[in-house]
Amino acid sequence: MKAMPHLIMTPITPTIAVGMFGMYGIFIAAMLASSGTIEEGELKWDKTLRYYILYHFFFCVWVLFFIAAIQTIAMAGAVASYYWTRDKDKLTSPISKAFYRTFRYSLGSAV
């Protein structure tokens, strides 16, 4: 931990992203849930609206797992670059480089 002290801070950014996307997801879900028509004092959803709600649910789940996968791959890359570097003094910003490699080469694997 002494060599990479910022590794303990890497979950903060994905947590903020998950929180912001969670608020967005809840807001859109509330808007979709209230978009039905009122018939006989009851809220009715047509078939298309039901598909929108189902699509929105699976989209939110996919994005949340995508964010978690990016964070996992980047942390694994930072630890691996530290482990496989012979001269630890030459190791500069392994976390930033791991995120770069994740977005450059491993983004398709996170999908």
mmCIF file of N, CA and C in Angstrom:
data_model
loop_
_atom_site.group_PDB
_atom_site.id
_atom_site.type_symbol
_atom_site.label_atom_id
_atom_site.label_comp_id
_atom_site.label_asym_id
_atom_site.label_seq_id
_atom_site.Cartn_x
_atom_site.Cartn_y
_atom_site.Cartn_z
ATOM 1 N N MET A 1 0.825 -1.194 0.000
ATOM 2 C CA MET A 1 0.000 0.000 0.000
ATOM 3 C C MET A 1 0.865 1.252 0.000
ATOM 4 N N LYS A 2 2.069 1.128 0.511
ATOM 5 C CA LYS A 2 2.968 2.271 0.566
ATOM 6 C C LYS A 2 3.363 2.732 -0.835
ATOM 7 N N ALA A 3 3.478 1.803 -1.774
ATOM 8 C CA ALA A 3 3.908 2.154 -3.121
ATOM 9 C C ALA A 3 2.803 2.821 -3.924
ATOM 10 N N MET A 4 1.561 2.438 -3.679
ATOM 11 C CA MET A 4 0.423 3.023 -4.418
ATOM 12 C C MET A 4 -0.638 3.499 -3.421
ATOM 13 N N PRO A 5 -0.418 4.618 -2.749
ATOM 14 C CA PRO A 5 -1.383 5.059 -1.735
ATOM 15 C C PRO A 5 -2.714 5.522 -2.328
ATOM 16 N N HIS A 6 -2.709 5.910 -3.599
ATOM 17 C CA HIS A 6 -3.947 6.392 -4.216
ATOM 18 C C HIS A 6 -4.882 5.259 -4.619
ATOM 19 N N LEU A 7 -4.423 4.030 -4.507
ATOM 20 C CA LEU A 7 -5.256 2.889 -4.859
ATOM 21 C C LEU A 7 -6.480 2.793 -3.950
ATOM 22 N N ILE A 8 -6.338 3.266 -2.733
ATOM 23 C CA ILE A 8 -7.472 3.219 -1.805
ATOM 24 C C ILE A 8 -8.532 4.263 -2.170
ATOM 25 N N MET A 9 -8.145 5.260 -2.973
ATOM 26 C CA MET A 9 -9.083 6.314 -3.367
ATOM 27 C C MET A 9 -9.821 6.004 -4.673
ATOM 28 N N THR A 10 -9.423 4.962 -5.392
ATOM 29 C CA THR A 10 -10.038 4.697 -6.699
ATOM 30 C C THR A 10 -11.514 4.327 -6.634
ATOM 31 N N PRO A 11 -12.043 3.734 -5.578
ATOM 32 C CA PRO A 11 -13.488 3.463 -5.580
ATOM 33 C C PRO A 11 -14.368 4.702 -5.431
ATOM 34 N N ILE A 12 -13.777 5.841 -5.118
ATOM 35 C CA ILE A 12 -14.587 7.042 -4.904
ATOM 36 C C ILE A 12 -15.241 7.508 -6.199
ATOM 37 N N THR A 13 -14.491 7.565 -7.290
ATOM 38 C CA THR A 13 -15.046 8.035 -8.563
ATOM 39 C C THR A 13 -16.166 7.131 -9.072
ATOM 40 N N PRO A 14 -15.998 5.812 -9.097
ATOM 41 C CA PRO A 14 -17.127 4.977 -9.523
ATOM 42 C C PRO A 14 -18.329 5.071 -8.583
ATOM 43 N N THR A 15 -18.083 5.273 -7.305
ATOM 44 C CA THR A 15 -19.197 5.416 -6.367
ATOM 45 C C THR A 15 -19.989 6.676 -6.664
ATOM 46 N N ILE A 16 -19.294 7.758 -6.975
ATOM 47 C CA ILE A 16 -19.977 8.997 -7.351
ATOM 48 C C ILE A 16 -20.745 8.800 -8.654
ATOM 49 N N ALA A 17 -20.121 8.118 -9.633
ATOM 50 C CA ALA A 17 -20.797 7.863 -10.913
ATOM 51 C C ALA A 17 -22.032 6.991 -10.722
ATOM 52 N N VAL A 18 -21.931 5.977 -9.874
ATOM 53 C CA VAL A 18 -23.085 5.111 -9.610
ATOM 54 C C VAL A 18 -24.186 5.901 -8.910
ATOM 55 N N GLY A 19 -23.811 6.757 -7.978
ATOM 56 C CA GLY A 19 -24.805 7.587 -7.285
ATOM 57 C C GLY A 19 -25.524 8.532 -8.224
ATOM 58 N N MET A 20 -24.764 9.187 -9.098
ATOM 59 C CA MET A 20 -25.389 10.114 -10.044
ATOM 60 C C MET A 20 -26.280 9.372 -11.034
ATOM 61 N N PHE A 21 -25.789 8.235 -11.545
ATOM 62 C CA PHE A 21 -26.611 7.473 -12.478
ATOM 63 C C PHE A 21 -27.823 6.870 -11.770
ATOM 64 N N GLY A 22 -27.653 6.505 -10.502
ATOM 65 C CA GLY A 22 -28.789 5.994 -9.733
ATOM 66 C C GLY A 22 -29.880 7.035 -9.567
ATOM 67 N N MET A 23 -29.496 8.277 -9.304
ATOM 68 C CA MET A 23 -30.489 9.352 -9.206
ATOM 69 C C MET A 23 -31.190 9.564 -10.547
ATOM 70 N N TYR A 24 -30.415 9.539 -11.627
ATOM 71 C CA TYR A 24 -30.996 9.658 -12.962
ATOM 72 C C TYR A 24 -31.976 8.507 -13.223
ATOM 73 N N GLY A 25 -31.560 7.284 -12.891
ATOM 74 C CA GLY A 25 -32.409 6.120 -13.130
ATOM 75 C C GLY A 25 -33.705 6.183 -12.343
ATOM 76 N N ILE A 26 -33.630 6.597 -11.092
ATOM 77 C CA ILE A 26 -34.831 6.706 -10.267
ATOM 78 C C ILE A 26 -35.749 7.795 -10.809
ATOM 79 N N PHE A 27 -35.184 8.914 -11.236
ATOM 80 C CA PHE A 27 -35.996 10.005 -11.784
ATOM 81 C C PHE A 27 -36.728 9.556 -13.051
ATOM 82 N N ILE A 28 -36.015 8.916 -13.968
ATOM 83 C CA ILE A 28 -36.637 8.467 -15.213
ATOM 84 C C ILE A 28 -37.661 7.370 -14.929
ATOM 85 N N ALA A 29 -37.355 6.473 -13.978
ATOM 86 C CA ALA A 29 -38.310 5.417 -13.627
ATOM 87 C C ALA A 29 -39.590 6.013 -13.057
ATOM 88 N N ALA A 30 -39.457 7.046 -12.238
ATOM 89 C CA ALA A 30 -40.650 7.711 -11.697
ATOM 90 C C ALA A 30 -41.446 8.391 -12.796
ATOM 91 N N MET A 31 -40.746 8.999 -13.752
ATOM 92 C CA MET A 31 -41.446 9.642 -14.862
ATOM 93 C C MET A 31 -42.174 8.606 -15.727
ATOM 94 N N LEU A 32 -41.519 7.480 -15.980
ATOM 95 C CA LEU A 32 -42.157 6.433 -16.772
ATOM 96 C C LEU A 32 -43.333 5.809 -16.033
ATOM 97 N N ALA A 33 -43.168 5.599 -14.731
ATOM 98 C CA ALA A 33 -44.235 4.970 -13.959
ATOM 99 C C ALA A 33 -45.476 5.854 -13.885
ATOM 100 N N SER A 34 -45.293 7.148 -13.951
ATOM 101 C CA SER A 34 -46.443 8.054 -13.871
ATOM 102 C C SER A 34 -46.967 8.460 -15.246
ATOM 103 N N SER A 35 -46.494 7.821 -16.305
ATOM 104 C CA SER A 35 -46.891 8.210 -17.655
ATOM 105 C C SER A 35 -48.095 7.453 -18.197
ATOM 106 N N GLY A 36 -48.718 6.661 -17.401
ATOM 107 C CA GLY A 36 -49.876 5.911 -17.872
ATOM 108 C C GLY A 36 -51.111 6.798 -17.977
ATOM 109 N N THR A 37 -52.215 6.172 -18.323
ATOM 110 C CA THR A 37 -53.485 6.899 -18.400
ATOM 111 C C THR A 37 -54.371 6.454 -17.239
ATOM 112 N N ILE A 38 -55.159 7.376 -16.765
ATOM 113 C CA ILE A 38 -56.049 7.068 -15.650
ATOM 114 C C ILE A 38 -57.405 6.668 -16.222
ATOM 115 N N GLU A 39 -57.800 5.437 -15.946
ATOM 116 C CA GLU A 39 -59.091 4.917 -16.379
ATOM 117 C C GLU A 39 -59.793 4.318 -15.171
ATOM 118 N N GLU A 40 -60.975 4.791 -14.895
ATOM 119 C CA GLU A 40 -61.789 4.309 -13.778
ATOM 120 C C GLU A 40 -61.059 4.433 -12.449
ATOM 121 N N GLY A 41 -60.328 5.525 -12.282
ATOM 122 C CA GLY A 41 -59.610 5.773 -11.037
ATOM 123 C C GLY A 41 -58.366 4.920 -10.857
ATOM 124 N N GLU A 42 -57.888 4.315 -11.922
ATOM 125 C CA GLU A 42 -56.731 3.431 -11.845
ATOM 126 C C GLU A 42 -55.737 3.795 -12.939
ATOM 127 N N LEU A 43 -54.459 3.723 -12.617
ATOM 128 C CA LEU A 43 -53.413 4.043 -13.585
ATOM 129 C C LEU A 43 -53.161 2.833 -14.475
ATOM 130 N N LYS A 44 -53.308 3.012 -15.779
ATOM 131 C CA LYS A 44 -53.114 1.916 -16.736
ATOM 132 C C LYS A 44 -51.910 2.220 -17.619
ATOM 133 N N TRP A 45 -51.103 1.190 -17.882
ATOM 134 C CA TRP A 45 -49.964 1.307 -18.784
ATOM 135 C C TRP A 45 -50.259 0.518 -20.042
ATOM 136 N N ASP A 46 -49.979 1.122 -21.181
ATOM 137 C CA ASP A 46 -50.143 0.373 -22.426
ATOM 138 C C ASP A 46 -48.911 -0.508 -22.658
ATOM 139 N N LYS A 47 -48.954 -1.310 -23.712
ATOM 140 C CA LYS A 47 -47.892 -2.283 -23.972
ATOM 141 C C LYS A 47 -46.551 -1.603 -24.238
ATOM 142 N N THR A 48 -46.562 -0.505 -24.989
ATOM 143 C CA THR A 48 -45.324 0.209 -25.315
ATOM 144 C C THR A 48 -44.667 0.772 -24.058
ATOM 145 N N LEU A 49 -45.460 1.340 -23.175
ATOM 146 C CA LEU A 49 -44.911 1.903 -21.935
ATOM 147 C C LEU A 49 -44.319 0.807 -21.054
ATOM 148 N N ARG A 50 -44.930 -0.346 -21.030
ATOM 149 C CA ARG A 50 -44.369 -1.469 -20.270
ATOM 150 C C ARG A 50 -43.001 -1.865 -20.821
ATOM 151 N N TYR A 51 -42.869 -1.871 -22.148
ATOM 152 C CA TYR A 51 -41.572 -2.181 -22.755
ATOM 153 C C TYR A 51 -40.535 -1.110 -22.437
ATOM 154 N N TYR A 52 -40.958 0.157 -22.409
ATOM 155 C CA TYR A 52 -40.031 1.230 -22.030
ATOM 156 C C TYR A 52 -39.531 1.050 -20.598
ATOM 157 N N ILE A 53 -40.424 0.691 -19.698
ATOM 158 C CA ILE A 53 -40.043 0.487 -18.297
ATOM 159 C C ILE A 53 -39.075 -0.692 -18.180
ATOM 160 N N LEU A 54 -39.365 -1.764 -18.882
ATOM 161 C CA LEU A 54 -38.491 -2.935 -18.869
ATOM 162 C C LEU A 54 -37.127 -2.610 -19.468
ATOM 163 N N TYR A 55 -37.116 -1.885 -20.591
ATOM 164 C CA TYR A 55 -35.861 -1.472 -21.213
ATOM 165 C C TYR A 55 -35.048 -0.583 -20.278
ATOM 166 N N HIS A 56 -35.716 0.354 -19.634
ATOM 167 C CA HIS A 56 -35.026 1.271 -18.728
ATOM 168 C C HIS A 56 -34.403 0.507 -17.559
ATOM 169 N N PHE A 57 -35.118 -0.468 -17.013
ATOM 170 C CA PHE A 57 -34.588 -1.258 -15.907
ATOM 171 C C PHE A 57 -33.316 -1.990 -16.320
ATOM 172 N N PHE A 58 -33.344 -2.696 -17.446
ATOM 173 C CA PHE A 58 -32.172 -3.448 -17.873
ATOM 174 C C PHE A 58 -31.029 -2.527 -18.315
ATOM 175 N N PHE A 59 -31.356 -1.371 -18.866
ATOM 176 C CA PHE A 59 -30.321 -0.392 -19.214
ATOM 177 C C PHE A 59 -29.604 0.094 -17.957
ATOM 178 N N CYS A 60 -30.350 0.391 -16.915
ATOM 179 C CA CYS A 60 -29.737 0.862 -15.665
ATOM 180 C C CYS A 60 -28.856 -0.215 -15.048
ATOM 181 N N VAL A 61 -29.319 -1.451 -15.045
ATOM 182 C CA VAL A 61 -28.518 -2.547 -14.502
ATOM 183 C C VAL A 61 -27.235 -2.702 -15.313
ATOM 184 N N TRP A 62 -27.341 -2.628 -16.647
ATOM 185 C CA TRP A 62 -26.166 -2.781 -17.503
ATOM 186 C C TRP A 62 -25.143 -1.682 -17.237
ATOM 187 N N VAL A 63 -25.593 -0.441 -17.136
ATOM 188 C CA VAL A 63 -24.665 0.676 -16.909
ATOM 189 C C VAL A 63 -23.988 0.543 -15.548
ATOM 190 N N LEU A 64 -24.721 0.139 -14.534
ATOM 191 C CA LEU A 64 -24.119 -0.009 -13.207
ATOM 192 C C LEU A 64 -23.046 -1.102 -13.208
ATOM 193 N N PHE A 65 -23.318 -2.217 -13.877
ATOM 194 C CA PHE A 65 -22.303 -3.267 -13.963
ATOM 195 C C PHE A 65 -21.137 -2.847 -14.850
ATOM 196 N N PHE A 66 -21.383 -2.034 -15.855
ATOM 197 C CA PHE A 66 -20.319 -1.527 -16.715
ATOM 198 C C PHE A 66 -19.361 -0.640 -15.923
ATOM 199 N N ILE A 67 -19.900 0.239 -15.100
ATOM 200 C CA ILE A 67 -19.068 1.105 -14.262
ATOM 201 C C ILE A 67 -18.244 0.257 -13.288
ATOM 202 N N ALA A 68 -18.859 -0.750 -12.694
ATOM 203 C CA ALA A 68 -18.139 -1.632 -11.770
ATOM 204 C C ALA A 68 -17.036 -2.409 -12.499
ATOM 205 N N ALA A 69 -17.296 -2.835 -13.725
ATOM 206 C CA ALA A 69 -16.291 -3.583 -14.491
ATOM 207 C C ALA A 69 -15.103 -2.708 -14.844
ATOM 208 N N ILE A 70 -15.352 -1.460 -15.231
ATOM 209 C CA ILE A 70 -14.251 -0.543 -15.553
ATOM 210 C C ILE A 70 -13.369 -0.329 -14.325
ATOM 211 N N GLN A 71 -13.993 -0.139 -13.189
ATOM 212 C CA GLN A 71 -13.225 0.085 -11.966
ATOM 213 C C GLN A 71 -12.432 -1.160 -11.583
ATOM 214 N N THR A 72 -13.019 -2.326 -11.742
ATOM 215 C CA THR A 72 -12.325 -3.570 -11.402
ATOM 216 C C THR A 72 -11.135 -3.812 -12.320
ATOM 217 N N ILE A 73 -11.320 -3.609 -13.617
ATOM 218 C CA ILE A 73 -10.234 -3.814 -14.572
ATOM 219 C C ILE A 73 -9.097 -2.822 -14.325
ATOM 220 N N ALA A 74 -9.441 -1.573 -14.040
ATOM 221 C CA ALA A 74 -8.407 -0.561 -13.804
ATOM 222 C C ALA A 74 -7.613 -0.865 -12.529
ATOM 223 N N MET A 75 -8.283 -1.283 -11.473
ATOM 224 C CA MET A 75 -7.560 -1.618 -10.243
ATOM 225 C C MET A 75 -6.680 -2.836 -10.449
ATOM 226 N N ALA A 76 -7.185 -3.818 -11.171
ATOM 227 C CA ALA A 76 -6.374 -5.004 -11.453
ATOM 228 C C ALA A 76 -5.163 -4.634 -12.303
ATOM 229 N N GLY A 77 -5.341 -3.725 -13.243
ATOM 230 C CA GLY A 77 -4.220 -3.280 -14.070
ATOM 231 C C GLY A 77 -3.173 -2.530 -13.271
ATOM 232 N N ALA A 78 -3.612 -1.713 -12.323
ATOM 233 C CA ALA A 78 -2.659 -0.979 -11.486
ATOM 234 C C ALA A 78 -1.858 -1.931 -10.598
ATOM 235 N N VAL A 79 -2.526 -2.897 -10.020
ATOM 236 C CA VAL A 79 -1.829 -3.864 -9.172
ATOM 237 C C VAL A 79 -0.892 -4.732 -10.014
ATOM 238 N N ALA A 80 -1.330 -5.132 -11.187
ATOM 239 C CA ALA A 80 -0.482 -5.961 -12.054
ATOM 240 C C ALA A 80 0.742 -5.185 -12.534
ATOM 241 N N SER A 81 0.564 -3.908 -12.882
ATOM 242 C CA SER A 81 1.728 -3.136 -13.324
ATOM 243 C C SER A 81 2.721 -2.954 -12.173
ATOM 244 N N TYR A 82 2.218 -2.809 -10.953
ATOM 245 C CA TYR A 82 3.117 -2.722 -9.799
ATOM 246 C C TYR A 82 3.837 -4.051 -9.586
ATOM 247 N N TYR A 83 3.098 -5.137 -9.688
ATOM 248 C CA TYR A 83 3.674 -6.450 -9.414
ATOM 249 C C TYR A 83 4.740 -6.829 -10.431
ATOM 250 N N TRP A 84 4.528 -6.527 -11.709
ATOM 251 C CA TRP A 84 5.437 -6.968 -12.757
ATOM 252 C C TRP A 84 6.551 -5.973 -13.054
ATOM 253 N N THR A 85 6.605 -4.838 -12.368
ATOM 254 C CA THR A 85 7.694 -3.886 -12.544
ATOM 255 C C THR A 85 8.854 -4.287 -11.645
ATOM 256 N N ARG A 86 10.017 -4.482 -12.254
ATOM 257 C CA ARG A 86 11.183 -4.904 -11.458
ATOM 258 C C ARG A 86 11.698 -3.753 -10.590
ATOM 259 N N ASP A 87 11.874 -2.593 -11.183
ATOM 260 C CA ASP A 87 12.379 -1.445 -10.437
ATOM 261 C C ASP A 87 11.181 -0.585 -10.027
ATOM 262 N N LYS A 88 10.770 -0.700 -8.798
ATOM 263 C CA LYS A 88 9.574 0.000 -8.313
ATOM 264 C C LYS A 88 9.752 1.517 -8.286
ATOM 265 N N ASP A 89 10.980 1.998 -8.312
ATOM 266 C CA ASP A 89 11.220 3.443 -8.312
ATOM 267 C C ASP A 89 10.854 4.072 -9.654
ATOM 268 N N LYS A 90 10.883 3.294 -10.722
ATOM 269 C CA LYS A 90 10.537 3.817 -12.048
ATOM 270 C C LYS A 90 9.028 3.802 -12.315
ATOM 271 N N LEU A 91 8.268 3.299 -11.397
ATOM 272 C CA LEU A 91 6.820 3.209 -11.552
ATOM 273 C C LEU A 91 6.192 4.577 -11.301
ATOM 274 N N THR A 92 5.599 5.165 -12.334
ATOM 275 C CA THR A 92 4.981 6.482 -12.201
ATOM 276 C C THR A 92 3.507 6.388 -12.553
ATOM 277 N N SER A 93 2.664 6.865 -11.675
ATOM 278 C CA SER A 93 1.205 6.911 -11.791
ATOM 279 C C SER A 93 0.599 5.639 -12.388
ATOM 280 N N PRO A 94 0.691 4.527 -11.674
ATOM 281 C CA PRO A 94 0.158 3.278 -12.211
ATOM 282 C C PRO A 94 -1.364 3.275 -12.333
ATOM 283 N N ILE A 95 -2.043 4.026 -11.495
ATOM 284 C CA ILE A 95 -3.509 4.040 -11.543
ATOM 285 C C ILE A 95 -3.997 4.788 -12.770
ATOM 286 N N SER A 96 -3.402 5.946 -13.049
ATOM 287 C CA SER A 96 -3.793 6.704 -14.247
ATOM 288 C C SER A 96 -3.499 5.911 -15.511
ATOM 289 N N LYS A 97 -2.354 5.281 -15.548
ATOM 290 C CA LYS A 97 -2.008 4.475 -16.721
ATOM 291 C C LYS A 97 -2.920 3.255 -16.847
ATOM 292 N N ALA A 98 -3.341 2.696 -15.712
ATOM 293 C CA ALA A 98 -4.253 1.546 -15.759
ATOM 294 C C ALA A 98 -5.623 1.964 -16.293
ATOM 295 N N PHE A 99 -6.115 3.141 -15.888
ATOM 296 C CA PHE A 99 -7.380 3.622 -16.444
ATOM 297 C C PHE A 99 -7.236 3.910 -17.931
ATOM 298 N N TYR A 100 -6.100 4.463 -18.334
ATOM 299 C CA TYR A 100 -5.870 4.704 -19.760
ATOM 300 C C TYR A 100 -5.889 3.387 -20.538
ATOM 301 N N ARG A 101 -5.168 2.396 -20.035
ATOM 302 C CA ARG A 101 -5.149 1.095 -20.715
ATOM 303 C C ARG A 101 -6.526 0.444 -20.721
ATOM 304 N N THR A 102 -7.282 0.654 -19.662
ATOM 305 C CA THR A 102 -8.636 0.094 -19.615
ATOM 306 C C THR A 102 -9.506 0.700 -20.712
ATOM 307 N N PHE A 103 -9.474 2.022 -20.840
ATOM 308 C CA PHE A 103 -10.290 2.667 -21.861
ATOM 309 C C PHE A 103 -9.744 2.430 -23.270
ATOM 310 N N ARG A 104 -8.459 2.292 -23.388
ATOM 311 C CA ARG A 104 -7.836 2.114 -24.714
ATOM 312 C C ARG A 104 -7.963 0.687 -25.218
ATOM 313 N N TYR A 105 -7.721 -0.293 -24.364
ATOM 314 C CA TYR A 105 -7.624 -1.672 -24.837
ATOM 315 C C TYR A 105 -8.694 -2.616 -24.281
ATOM 316 N N SER A 106 -9.240 -2.357 -23.120
ATOM 317 C CA SER A 106 -10.106 -3.347 -22.465
ATOM 318 C C SER A 106 -11.557 -2.923 -22.324
ATOM 319 N N LEU A 107 -11.952 -1.859 -22.988
ATOM 320 C CA LEU A 107 -13.329 -1.391 -22.828
ATOM 321 C C LEU A 107 -14.331 -2.402 -23.376
ATOM 322 N N GLY A 108 -13.975 -3.078 -24.445
ATOM 323 C CA GLY A 108 -14.865 -4.099 -25.003
ATOM 324 C C GLY A 108 -15.038 -5.280 -24.074
ATOM 325 N N SER A 109 -14.027 -5.588 -23.279
ATOM 326 C CA SER A 109 -14.144 -6.681 -22.320
ATOM 327 C C SER A 109 -15.056 -6.308 -21.163
ATOM 328 N N ALA A 110 -15.119 -5.035 -20.846
ATOM 329 C CA ALA A 110 -16.002 -4.583 -19.764
ATOM 330 C C ALA A 110 -17.457 -4.620 -20.178
ATOM 331 N N VAL A 111 -17.694 -4.526 -21.474
ATOM 332 C CA VAL A 111 -19.074 -4.552 -21.967
ATOM 333 C C VAL A 111 -19.612 -5.940 -21.798
#
